[in-house]
mmCIF file of N, CA and C in Angstrom:
data_model
loop_
_atom_site.group_PDB
_atom_site.id
_atom_site.type_symbol
_atom_site.label_atom_id
_atom_site.label_comp_id
_atom_site.label_asym_id
_atom_site.label_seq_id
_atom_site.Cartn_x
_atom_site.Cartn_y
_atom_site.Cartn_z
ATOM 1 N N MET A 1 97.669 81.322 102.852
ATOM 2 C CA MET A 1 96.369 81.667 103.377
ATOM 3 C C MET A 1 95.643 80.368 103.731
ATOM 4 N N ALA A 2 95.108 80.304 104.913
ATOM 5 C CA ALA A 2 94.408 79.110 105.372
ATOM 6 C C ALA A 2 92.920 79.217 105.080
ATOM 7 N N ILE A 3 92.313 78.069 104.994
ATOM 8 C CA ILE A 3 90.863 78.030 104.788
ATOM 9 C C ILE A 3 90.187 78.382 106.101
ATOM 10 N N GLN A 4 89.184 79.243 106.019
ATOM 11 C CA GLN A 4 88.478 79.667 107.218
ATOM 12 C C GLN A 4 87.016 79.253 107.088
ATOM 13 N N THR A 5 86.499 78.606 108.119
ATOM 14 C CA THR A 5 85.095 78.208 108.088
ATOM 15 C C THR A 5 84.227 79.383 108.513
ATOM 16 N N LEU A 6 83.028 79.423 107.981
ATOM 17 C CA LEU A 6 82.087 80.487 108.318
ATOM 18 C C LEU A 6 80.851 79.880 108.955
ATOM 19 N N ASP A 7 80.290 80.600 109.884
ATOM 20 C CA ASP A 7 79.058 80.174 110.528
ATOM 21 C C ASP A 7 77.897 80.529 109.608
ATOM 22 N N THR A 8 77.293 79.524 108.986
ATOM 23 C CA THR A 8 76.219 79.774 108.027
ATOM 24 C C THR A 8 74.981 80.363 108.703
ATOM 25 N N ALA A 9 74.774 80.011 109.950
ATOM 26 C CA ALA A 9 73.627 80.587 110.673
ATOM 27 C C ALA A 9 73.814 82.091 110.854
ATOM 28 N N GLN A 10 75.039 82.494 111.130
ATOM 29 C CA GLN A 10 75.320 83.926 111.288
ATOM 30 C C GLN A 10 75.146 84.653 109.960
ATOM 31 N N LEU A 11 75.598 84.030 108.873
ATOM 32 C CA LEU A 11 75.425 84.641 107.552
ATOM 33 C C LEU A 11 73.947 84.783 107.194
ATOM 34 N N ALA A 12 73.165 83.760 107.500
ATOM 35 C CA ALA A 12 71.750 83.766 107.134
ATOM 36 C C ALA A 12 70.898 84.603 108.080
ATOM 37 N N ALA A 13 71.458 85.056 109.189
ATOM 38 C CA ALA A 13 70.679 85.806 110.177
ATOM 39 C C ALA A 13 70.091 87.089 109.597
ATOM 40 N N GLU A 14 70.822 87.763 108.728
ATOM 41 C CA GLU A 14 70.348 89.027 108.156
ATOM 42 C C GLU A 14 69.104 88.848 107.289
ATOM 43 N N THR A 15 69.094 87.797 106.492
ATOM 44 C CA THR A 15 68.005 87.604 105.539
ATOM 45 C C THR A 15 67.011 86.546 105.972
ATOM 46 N N GLY A 16 67.445 85.635 106.842
ATOM 47 C CA GLY A 16 66.585 84.537 107.247
ATOM 48 C C GLY A 16 66.630 83.371 106.276
ATOM 49 N N ASN A 17 67.453 83.484 105.252
ATOM 50 C CA ASN A 17 67.520 82.462 104.221
ATOM 51 C C ASN A 17 68.952 82.395 103.710
ATOM 52 N N LEU A 18 69.587 81.239 103.866
ATOM 53 C CA LEU A 18 70.977 81.102 103.454
ATOM 54 C C LEU A 18 71.138 81.272 101.944
ATOM 55 N N TYR A 19 70.206 80.749 101.161
ATOM 56 C CA TYR A 19 70.283 80.879 99.706
ATOM 57 C C TYR A 19 70.255 82.354 99.300
ATOM 58 N N GLU A 20 69.374 83.114 99.906
ATOM 59 C CA GLU A 20 69.279 84.550 99.601
ATOM 60 C C GLU A 20 70.573 85.269 99.998
ATOM 61 N N THR A 21 71.151 84.894 101.130
ATOM 62 C CA THR A 21 72.402 85.486 101.578
ATOM 63 C C THR A 21 73.524 85.198 100.594
ATOM 64 N N VAL A 22 73.609 83.954 100.125
ATOM 65 C CA VAL A 22 74.643 83.591 99.151
ATOM 66 C C VAL A 22 74.442 84.373 97.862
ATOM 67 N N SER A 23 73.201 84.567 97.459
ATOM 68 C CA SER A 23 72.903 85.339 96.258
ATOM 69 C C SER A 23 73.353 86.793 96.420
ATOM 70 N N ILE A 24 73.099 87.376 97.560
ATOM 71 C CA ILE A 24 73.493 88.764 97.838
ATOM 72 C C ILE A 24 75.014 88.889 97.840
ATOM 73 N N ILE A 25 75.690 87.960 98.504
ATOM 74 C CA ILE A 25 77.158 87.984 98.547
ATOM 75 C C ILE A 25 77.727 87.827 97.137
ATOM 76 N N SER A 26 77.130 86.948 96.359
ATOM 77 C CA SER A 26 77.591 86.711 94.994
ATOM 78 C C SER A 26 77.459 87.965 94.128
ATOM 79 N N LYS A 27 76.328 88.630 94.220
ATOM 80 C CA LYS A 27 76.122 89.851 93.434
ATOM 81 C C LYS A 27 77.109 90.934 93.835
ATOM 82 N N ARG A 28 77.341 91.086 95.127
ATOM 83 C CA ARG A 28 78.282 92.107 95.599
ATOM 84 C C ARG A 28 79.703 91.759 95.169
ATOM 85 N N ALA A 29 80.066 90.481 95.230
ATOM 86 C CA ALA A 29 81.407 90.068 94.819
ATOM 87 C C ALA A 29 81.624 90.360 93.338
ATOM 88 N N ARG A 30 80.605 90.150 92.508
ATOM 89 C CA ARG A 30 80.726 90.462 91.080
ATOM 90 C C ARG A 30 80.917 91.965 90.877
ATOM 91 N N GLN A 31 80.203 92.789 91.667
ATOM 92 C CA GLN A 31 80.374 94.237 91.576
ATOM 93 C C GLN A 31 81.804 94.637 91.936
ATOM 94 N N LEU A 32 82.320 94.080 93.024
ATOM 95 C CA LEU A 32 83.675 94.404 93.458
ATOM 96 C C LEU A 32 84.708 93.940 92.436
ATOM 97 N N ALA A 33 84.524 92.749 91.880
ATOM 98 C CA ALA A 33 85.458 92.224 90.883
ATOM 99 C C ALA A 33 85.460 93.090 89.631
ATOM 100 N N SER A 34 84.289 93.517 89.218
ATOM 101 C CA SER A 34 84.177 94.362 88.035
ATOM 102 C C SER A 34 84.864 95.704 88.259
ATOM 103 N N LYS A 35 84.655 96.282 89.427
ATOM 104 C CA LYS A 35 85.280 97.565 89.761
ATOM 105 C C LYS A 35 86.798 97.432 89.800
ATOM 106 N N THR A 36 87.291 96.367 90.421
ATOM 107 C CA THR A 36 88.727 96.141 90.517
ATOM 108 C C THR A 36 89.336 95.924 89.140
ATOM 109 N N LYS A 37 88.667 95.158 88.298
ATOM 110 C CA LYS A 37 89.161 94.904 86.937
ATOM 111 C C LYS A 37 89.232 96.199 86.139
ATOM 112 N N ALA A 38 88.213 97.046 86.279
ATOM 113 C CA ALA A 38 88.215 98.329 85.564
ATOM 114 C C ALA A 38 89.373 99.214 86.029
ATOM 115 N N GLU A 39 89.619 99.237 87.342
ATOM 116 C CA GLU A 39 90.732 100.032 87.869
ATOM 117 C C GLU A 39 92.068 99.508 87.356
ATOM 118 N N LEU A 40 92.243 98.197 87.354
ATOM 119 C CA LEU A 40 93.484 97.598 86.876
ATOM 120 C C LEU A 40 93.687 97.879 85.395
ATOM 121 N N ASP A 41 92.639 97.701 84.603
ATOM 122 C CA ASP A 41 92.728 97.973 83.167
ATOM 123 C C ASP A 41 93.093 99.428 82.903
ATOM 124 N N GLN A 42 92.524 100.330 83.690
ATOM 125 C CA GLN A 42 92.811 101.752 83.518
ATOM 126 C C GLN A 42 94.282 102.043 83.824
ATOM 127 N N ARG A 43 94.799 101.466 84.904
ATOM 128 C CA ARG A 43 96.197 101.700 85.265
ATOM 129 C C ARG A 43 97.158 101.085 84.256
ATOM 130 N N LEU A 44 96.801 99.927 83.699
ATOM 131 C CA LEU A 44 97.680 99.266 82.737
ATOM 132 C C LEU A 44 97.553 99.852 81.334
ATOM 133 N N SER A 45 96.457 100.536 81.031
ATOM 134 C CA SER A 45 96.266 101.105 79.696
ATOM 135 C C SER A 45 97.321 102.165 79.380
ATOM 136 N N TYR A 46 97.866 102.765 80.403
ATOM 137 C CA TYR A 46 98.925 103.758 80.220
ATOM 138 C C TYR A 46 100.097 103.153 79.445
ATOM 139 N N PHE A 47 100.415 101.891 79.732
ATOM 140 C CA PHE A 47 101.581 101.247 79.145
ATOM 141 C C PHE A 47 101.343 100.769 77.709
ATOM 142 N N GLU A 48 100.107 100.652 77.286
ATOM 143 C CA GLU A 48 99.792 100.132 75.954
ATOM 144 C C GLU A 48 100.236 101.063 74.835
ATOM 145 N N ASP A 49 100.125 102.343 75.039
ATOM 146 C CA ASP A 49 100.401 103.314 73.984
ATOM 147 C C ASP A 49 101.865 103.750 73.912
ATOM 148 N N LEU A 50 102.668 103.267 74.830
ATOM 149 C CA LEU A 50 104.065 103.690 74.847
ATOM 150 C C LEU A 50 104.875 102.899 73.825
ATOM 151 N N SER A 51 105.667 103.612 73.064
ATOM 152 C CA SER A 51 106.627 102.948 72.176
ATOM 153 C C SER A 51 108.012 103.273 72.722
ATOM 154 N N LEU A 52 108.618 102.297 73.348
ATOM 155 C CA LEU A 52 109.859 102.524 74.083
ATOM 156 C C LEU A 52 111.006 101.739 73.467
ATOM 157 N N ASP A 53 112.210 102.197 73.758
ATOM 158 C CA ASP A 53 113.373 101.402 73.347
ATOM 159 C C ASP A 53 113.493 100.210 74.305
ATOM 160 N N PRO A 54 114.275 99.209 73.966
ATOM 161 C CA PRO A 54 114.342 97.972 74.773
ATOM 162 C C PRO A 54 114.653 98.196 76.253
ATOM 163 N N ALA A 55 115.526 99.122 76.577
ATOM 164 C CA ALA A 55 115.865 99.363 77.995
ATOM 165 C C ALA A 55 114.671 99.937 78.744
ATOM 166 N N GLU A 56 113.970 100.872 78.140
ATOM 167 C CA GLU A 56 112.800 101.462 78.781
ATOM 168 C C GLU A 56 111.643 100.462 78.822
ATOM 169 N N GLU A 57 111.584 99.572 77.839
ATOM 170 C CA GLU A 57 110.516 98.573 77.812
ATOM 171 C C GLU A 57 110.644 97.610 78.989
ATOM 172 N N LEU A 58 111.867 97.251 79.338
ATOM 173 C CA LEU A 58 112.092 96.380 80.487
ATOM 174 C C LEU A 58 111.596 97.050 81.761
ATOM 175 N N ARG A 59 111.885 98.308 81.915
ATOM 176 C CA ARG A 59 111.412 99.062 83.086
ATOM 177 C C ARG A 59 109.888 99.136 83.092
ATOM 178 N N SER A 60 109.303 99.324 81.920
ATOM 179 C CA SER A 60 107.854 99.380 81.786
ATOM 180 C C SER A 60 107.224 98.050 82.187
ATOM 181 N N ASN A 61 107.831 96.940 81.783
ATOM 182 C CA ASN A 61 107.324 95.622 82.150
ATOM 183 C C ASN A 61 107.380 95.402 83.653
ATOM 184 N N GLU A 62 108.440 95.888 84.287
ATOM 185 C CA GLU A 62 108.555 95.775 85.742
ATOM 186 C C GLU A 62 107.453 96.574 86.428
ATOM 187 N N ASP A 63 107.153 97.753 85.914
ATOM 188 C CA ASP A 63 106.083 98.574 86.484
ATOM 189 C C ASP A 63 104.726 97.884 86.326
ATOM 190 N N GLN A 64 104.494 97.295 85.158
ATOM 191 C CA GLN A 64 103.240 96.574 84.932
ATOM 192 C C GLN A 64 103.120 95.394 85.888
ATOM 193 N N LEU A 65 104.203 94.671 86.078
ATOM 194 C CA LEU A 65 104.206 93.534 86.991
ATOM 195 C C LEU A 65 103.931 93.988 88.418
ATOM 196 N N ARG A 66 104.547 95.087 88.835
ATOM 197 C CA ARG A 66 104.328 95.616 90.190
ATOM 198 C C ARG A 66 102.859 95.979 90.409
ATOM 199 N N ILE A 67 102.263 96.623 89.420
ATOM 200 C CA ILE A 67 100.854 97.001 89.519
ATOM 201 C C ILE A 67 99.974 95.762 89.592
ATOM 202 N N SER A 68 100.239 94.783 88.757
ATOM 203 C CA SER A 68 99.447 93.550 88.754
ATOM 204 C C SER A 68 99.552 92.814 90.082
ATOM 205 N N LEU A 69 100.763 92.741 90.627
ATOM 206 C CA LEU A 69 100.945 92.066 91.918
ATOM 207 C C LEU A 69 100.242 92.812 93.049
ATOM 208 N N GLU A 70 100.203 94.112 92.958
ATOM 209 C CA GLU A 70 99.502 94.919 93.960
ATOM 210 C C GLU A 70 98.018 94.531 93.998
ATOM 211 N N TYR A 71 97.419 94.368 92.825
ATOM 212 C CA TYR A 71 96.011 93.985 92.768
ATOM 213 C C TYR A 71 95.803 92.534 93.173
ATOM 214 N N GLU A 72 96.781 91.670 92.916
ATOM 215 C CA GLU A 72 96.665 90.273 93.303
ATOM 216 C C GLU A 72 96.671 90.100 94.805
ATOM 217 N N ARG A 73 97.358 90.976 95.509
ATOM 218 C CA ARG A 73 97.455 90.885 96.975
ATOM 219 C C ARG A 73 96.193 91.369 97.682
ATOM 220 N N GLN A 74 95.343 92.073 96.992
ATOM 221 C CA GLN A 74 94.118 92.573 97.611
ATOM 222 C C GLN A 74 93.199 91.405 97.990
ATOM 223 N N ALA A 75 92.313 91.661 98.931
ATOM 224 C CA ALA A 75 91.352 90.637 99.326
ATOM 225 C C ALA A 75 90.511 90.236 98.124
ATOM 226 N N LYS A 76 90.209 88.960 98.036
ATOM 227 C CA LYS A 76 89.379 88.470 96.938
ATOM 228 C C LYS A 76 87.976 89.066 97.071
ATOM 229 N N PRO A 77 87.292 89.286 95.956
ATOM 230 C CA PRO A 77 85.979 89.933 95.996
ATOM 231 C C PRO A 77 84.963 89.209 96.883
ATOM 232 N N THR A 78 84.982 87.884 96.869
ATOM 233 C CA THR A 78 84.030 87.141 97.696
ATOM 234 C C THR A 78 84.302 87.384 99.172
ATOM 235 N N ARG A 79 85.564 87.362 99.549
ATOM 236 C CA ARG A 79 85.930 87.604 100.947
ATOM 237 C C ARG A 79 85.523 89.020 101.367
ATOM 238 N N ALA A 80 85.764 89.988 100.521
ATOM 239 C CA ALA A 80 85.388 91.366 100.834
ATOM 240 C C ALA A 80 83.872 91.498 100.982
ATOM 241 N N ALA A 81 83.109 90.825 100.126
ATOM 242 C CA ALA A 81 81.644 90.887 100.205
ATOM 243 C C ALA A 81 81.141 90.249 101.496
ATOM 244 N N ILE A 82 81.734 89.138 101.896
ATOM 245 C CA ILE A 82 81.336 88.483 103.154
ATOM 246 C C ILE A 82 81.631 89.401 104.334
ATOM 247 N N GLU A 83 82.802 90.014 104.330
ATOM 248 C CA GLU A 83 83.152 90.930 105.421
ATOM 249 C C GLU A 83 82.193 92.114 105.477
ATOM 250 N N GLU A 84 81.816 92.646 104.324
ATOM 251 C CA GLU A 84 80.849 93.751 104.293
ATOM 252 C C GLU A 84 79.517 93.318 104.891
ATOM 253 N N LEU A 85 79.077 92.122 104.568
ATOM 254 C CA LEU A 85 77.807 91.620 105.101
ATOM 255 C C LEU A 85 77.887 91.449 106.614
ATOM 256 N N LEU A 86 78.957 90.832 107.084
ATOM 257 C CA LEU A 86 79.094 90.574 108.524
ATOM 258 C C LEU A 86 79.254 91.860 109.328
ATOM 259 N N GLU A 87 79.840 92.885 108.732
ATOM 260 C CA GLU A 87 80.034 94.150 109.442
ATOM 261 C C GLU A 87 78.844 95.093 109.283
ATOM 262 N N GLY A 88 77.808 94.663 108.579
ATOM 263 C CA GLY A 88 76.612 95.477 108.411
ATOM 264 C C GLY A 88 76.788 96.618 107.429
ATOM 265 N N GLU A 89 77.784 96.540 106.552
ATOM 266 C CA GLU A 89 78.052 97.608 105.595
ATOM 267 C C GLU A 89 77.385 97.381 104.251
ATOM 268 N N LEU A 90 76.720 96.256 104.095
ATOM 269 C CA LEU A 90 76.144 95.887 102.807
ATOM 270 C C LEU A 90 74.652 96.203 102.796
ATOM 271 N N TYR A 91 74.252 97.022 101.842
ATOM 272 C CA TYR A 91 72.840 97.386 101.695
ATOM 273 C C TYR A 91 72.205 96.453 100.669
ATOM 274 N N PHE A 92 71.069 95.902 101.015
ATOM 275 C CA PHE A 92 70.319 95.086 100.062
ATOM 276 C C PHE A 92 68.840 95.176 100.408
ATOM 277 N N ARG A 93 68.013 94.847 99.434
ATOM 278 C CA ARG A 93 66.576 94.846 99.672
ATOM 279 C C ARG A 93 65.950 93.685 98.928
ATOM 280 N N ASN A 94 64.821 93.255 99.410
ATOM 281 C CA ASN A 94 64.084 92.181 98.770
ATOM 282 C C ASN A 94 62.881 92.810 98.067
ATOM 283 N N PRO A 95 62.865 92.820 96.746
ATOM 284 C CA PRO A 95 61.772 93.492 96.025
ATOM 285 C C PRO A 95 60.410 92.803 96.233
ATOM 286 N N ASN A 96 60.425 91.526 96.602
ATOM 287 C CA ASN A 96 59.162 90.813 96.807
ATOM 288 C C ASN A 96 58.474 91.213 98.103
ATOM 289 N N THR A 97 59.251 91.494 99.132
ATOM 290 C CA THR A 97 58.653 91.860 100.421
ATOM 291 C C THR A 97 58.711 93.358 100.677
ATOM 292 N N GLY A 98 59.568 94.042 99.944
ATOM 293 C CA GLY A 98 59.696 95.482 100.135
ATOM 294 C C GLY A 98 60.544 95.846 101.319
ATOM 295 N N SER A 99 61.115 94.854 102.006
ATOM 296 C CA SER A 99 61.938 95.157 103.171
ATOM 297 C C SER A 99 63.347 95.534 102.726
ATOM 298 N N GLU A 100 63.926 96.475 103.441
ATOM 299 C CA GLU A 100 65.275 96.939 103.159
ATOM 300 C C GLU A 100 66.145 96.712 104.372
ATOM 301 N N VAL A 101 67.385 96.335 104.133
ATOM 302 C CA VAL A 101 68.336 96.130 105.219
ATOM 303 C C VAL A 101 69.578 96.916 104.936
#
């Protein structure tokens, strides 16, 4: 994966303030990361309670690895949050001004 530069003026266009935009992206990325972690934990919790013989345990480990790799290949939370902002899919509001976007 290559490093991609972003136009900071385009990012700040929605809010008028780059710092506020970074704060919004950061909060959304934390939400996405938390949701993804909960989903992964839920899928892997199935394997915790199993008491298997050694042959079945090896198969279970392969399944756990496959699930983990599936989540690793997903877009990183920060990248997903930036894409949501640029595509206009991200809802946010400023409580100080009362404006909603």
